Short mmCIF file of C-alpha atoms in Angstrom, two decimals:
data_model
loop_
_atom_site.label_atom_id
_atom_site.label_comp_id
_atom_site.label_asym_id
_atom_site.label_seq_id
_atom_site.Cartn_x
_atom_site.Cartn_y
_atom_site.Cartn_z
CA MET A 1 53.08 115.00 119.90
CA SER A 2 55.01 112.78 117.50
CA GLU A 3 56.82 109.76 118.82
CA THR A 4 60.56 109.61 118.27
CA ILE A 5 61.66 106.21 117.02
CA LYS A 6 65.11 105.15 118.12
CA THR A 7 67.39 104.02 115.32
CA PRO A 8 68.18 100.34 115.84
CA TRP A 9 71.84 99.33 115.80
CA HIS A 10 71.31 96.98 112.87
CA ILE A 11 70.51 99.89 110.53
CA TRP A 12 74.17 100.88 110.66
CA VAL A 13 75.42 97.31 110.31
CA VAL A 14 73.15 96.56 107.34
CA GLY A 15 73.82 99.94 105.71
CA ILE A 16 77.59 99.70 105.98
CA ILE A 17 77.86 96.02 105.00
CA THR A 18 75.52 96.38 102.03
CA PHE A 19 77.29 99.55 100.90
CA ILE A 20 80.65 97.75 100.95
CA TRP A 21 79.13 94.71 99.19
CA ASN A 22 77.33 96.78 96.56
CA PHE A 23 80.14 99.24 95.85
CA ALA A 24 83.24 97.10 96.31
CA GLY A 25 81.64 94.07 94.66
CA GLY A 26 79.24 95.40 92.06
CA GLY A 27 80.33 98.99 91.56
CA LEU A 28 84.03 98.33 91.13
CA ASP A 29 83.32 95.32 88.89
CA TYR A 30 81.16 97.55 86.70
CA ILE A 31 83.75 100.36 86.58
CA PHE A 32 86.74 98.10 85.86
CA THR A 33 84.83 96.10 83.25
CA GLN A 34 83.45 99.16 81.47
CA LEU A 35 86.84 100.84 81.43
CA ASN A 36 88.39 97.56 80.22
CA THR A 37 91.01 97.95 82.95
CA GLU A 38 93.88 95.61 82.13
CA PHE A 39 94.73 94.56 85.69
CA TYR A 40 91.12 93.51 86.19
CA MET A 41 90.26 92.11 82.77
CA SER A 42 93.49 90.08 82.58
CA GLY A 43 91.73 87.50 84.75
CA TYR A 44 89.18 86.87 82.00
CA THR A 45 89.62 84.56 79.03
CA ASP A 46 89.65 86.06 75.53
CA GLU A 47 86.15 84.67 75.01
CA GLN A 48 84.89 86.30 78.23
CA ARG A 49 86.46 89.63 77.29
CA ALA A 50 84.82 89.47 73.86
CA TYR A 51 81.50 88.75 75.57
CA TYR A 52 81.74 91.91 77.71
CA GLU A 53 82.87 94.03 74.77
CA ALA A 54 79.89 92.84 72.69
CA LEU A 55 77.18 93.51 75.28
CA PRO A 56 74.36 95.60 73.83
CA ALA A 57 73.95 99.15 75.14
CA TRP A 58 70.53 98.38 76.65
CA PHE A 59 72.07 95.55 78.73
CA THR A 60 74.89 97.80 79.91
CA ALA A 61 72.25 100.39 80.92
CA ILE A 62 70.27 97.79 82.91
CA TRP A 63 73.50 96.58 84.50
CA ALA A 64 74.44 100.15 85.48
CA ILE A 65 70.98 100.85 86.88
CA SER A 66 71.01 97.63 88.89
CA ILE A 67 74.48 98.27 90.33
CA TRP A 68 74.16 101.95 91.13
CA THR A 69 70.63 101.72 92.56
CA SER A 70 71.88 99.06 94.97
CA VAL A 71 74.68 101.39 96.07
CA LEU A 72 72.17 104.23 96.40
CA GLY A 73 69.81 101.99 98.38
CA SER A 74 72.56 101.33 100.92
CA ILE A 75 73.17 105.05 101.25
CA PHE A 76 69.43 105.58 101.79
CA ILE A 77 69.51 102.94 104.55
CA LEU A 78 72.29 104.89 106.28
CA LEU A 79 70.31 108.12 105.84
CA ARG A 80 67.19 106.37 107.19
CA ASN A 81 65.36 107.33 104.01
CA LYS A 82 62.33 105.30 102.90
CA LEU A 83 63.43 105.63 99.26
CA ALA A 84 65.71 102.68 100.04
CA PHE A 85 62.84 100.26 99.36
CA PRO A 86 61.86 101.34 95.83
CA VAL A 87 65.52 101.85 94.90
CA PHE A 88 66.45 98.33 96.04
CA ALA A 89 63.36 96.98 94.23
CA ILE A 90 64.56 98.62 90.99
CA SER A 91 67.98 97.08 91.53
CA LEU A 92 66.47 93.61 92.02
CA VAL A 93 64.30 93.86 88.90
CA GLY A 94 67.27 95.05 86.85
CA TYR A 95 69.42 92.22 88.15
CA ILE A 96 66.75 89.64 87.33
CA PHE A 97 66.44 90.95 83.75
CA GLY A 98 70.21 90.98 83.37
CA THR A 99 70.51 87.44 84.71
CA ILE A 100 67.79 86.14 82.41
CA TYR A 101 69.54 87.73 79.45
CA SER A 102 72.97 86.46 80.50
CA PHE A 103 72.07 82.85 81.22
CA ALA A 104 68.94 82.15 79.16
CA LEU A 105 69.04 84.41 76.11
CA ASN A 106 72.74 85.02 75.64
CA THR A 107 75.37 82.41 76.37
CA VAL A 108 77.90 83.59 78.92
CA PRO A 109 81.23 81.91 78.14
CA ASP A 110 82.91 79.53 80.59
CA VAL A 111 80.05 79.35 83.08
CA THR A 112 80.85 77.21 86.11
CA THR A 113 78.84 75.98 89.05
CA ALA A 114 80.50 78.74 91.07
CA ASN A 115 78.98 81.34 88.70
CA TYR A 116 75.51 79.97 89.37
CA ILE A 117 76.14 79.89 93.12
CA PHE A 118 77.43 83.48 93.12
CA THR A 119 74.41 84.58 91.07
CA GLY A 120 72.22 82.95 93.73
CA VAL A 121 74.10 84.76 96.50
CA ILE A 122 73.69 88.12 94.74
CA THR A 123 69.97 87.43 94.27
CA ALA A 124 69.63 86.48 97.95
CA VAL A 125 71.38 89.69 99.06
CA LEU A 126 69.13 91.78 96.81
CA LEU A 127 66.03 90.02 98.15
CA PHE A 128 67.26 90.69 101.69
CA GLU A 129 67.85 94.38 100.89
CA VAL A 130 64.33 94.71 99.46
CA TRP A 131 62.79 92.89 102.44
CA TYR A 132 64.85 94.79 105.02
CA SER A 133 64.15 98.22 103.56
CA SER A 134 60.44 97.40 103.28
CA SER A 135 60.36 96.15 106.86
CA MET A 136 62.21 99.21 108.22
CA THR A 137 59.86 101.51 106.27
CA LYS A 138 56.79 99.77 107.69
CA ARG A 139 58.22 100.12 111.20
CA GLY A 140 58.79 103.83 110.67
CA ILE A 141 62.58 103.55 110.96
CA LEU A 142 63.05 104.69 107.37
CA ARG A 143 61.04 107.83 106.69
#
């Protein structure tokens, strides 16, 4: 007889909060930037806009993969699906590559201390998502 594992309350909290964070933060940023939406891009300097318009296709692909796998990972958390772990891991790796390119190999215009702090926050959230999904998989919550 198989044991039924009760879904802990925090699955819903983590799934909903990370979905909102990943979609409203990352997903909408990606959509508005890629569509060059005036109301969104008007907050950027001309130099920043030129930077986004000149991004190579491979970077845009990595950016898209990182963003949309994080959104998908949150959905997998809510569905209690163990695919959340590898999907979040892909998102983290993509984000790391994108960050290395942005800050080390390609000069992002008008970088401030706040940009570095926010990059750290995003990295911390991704690390948490990877850890949490791994932990919930090991406990049998995500199957």
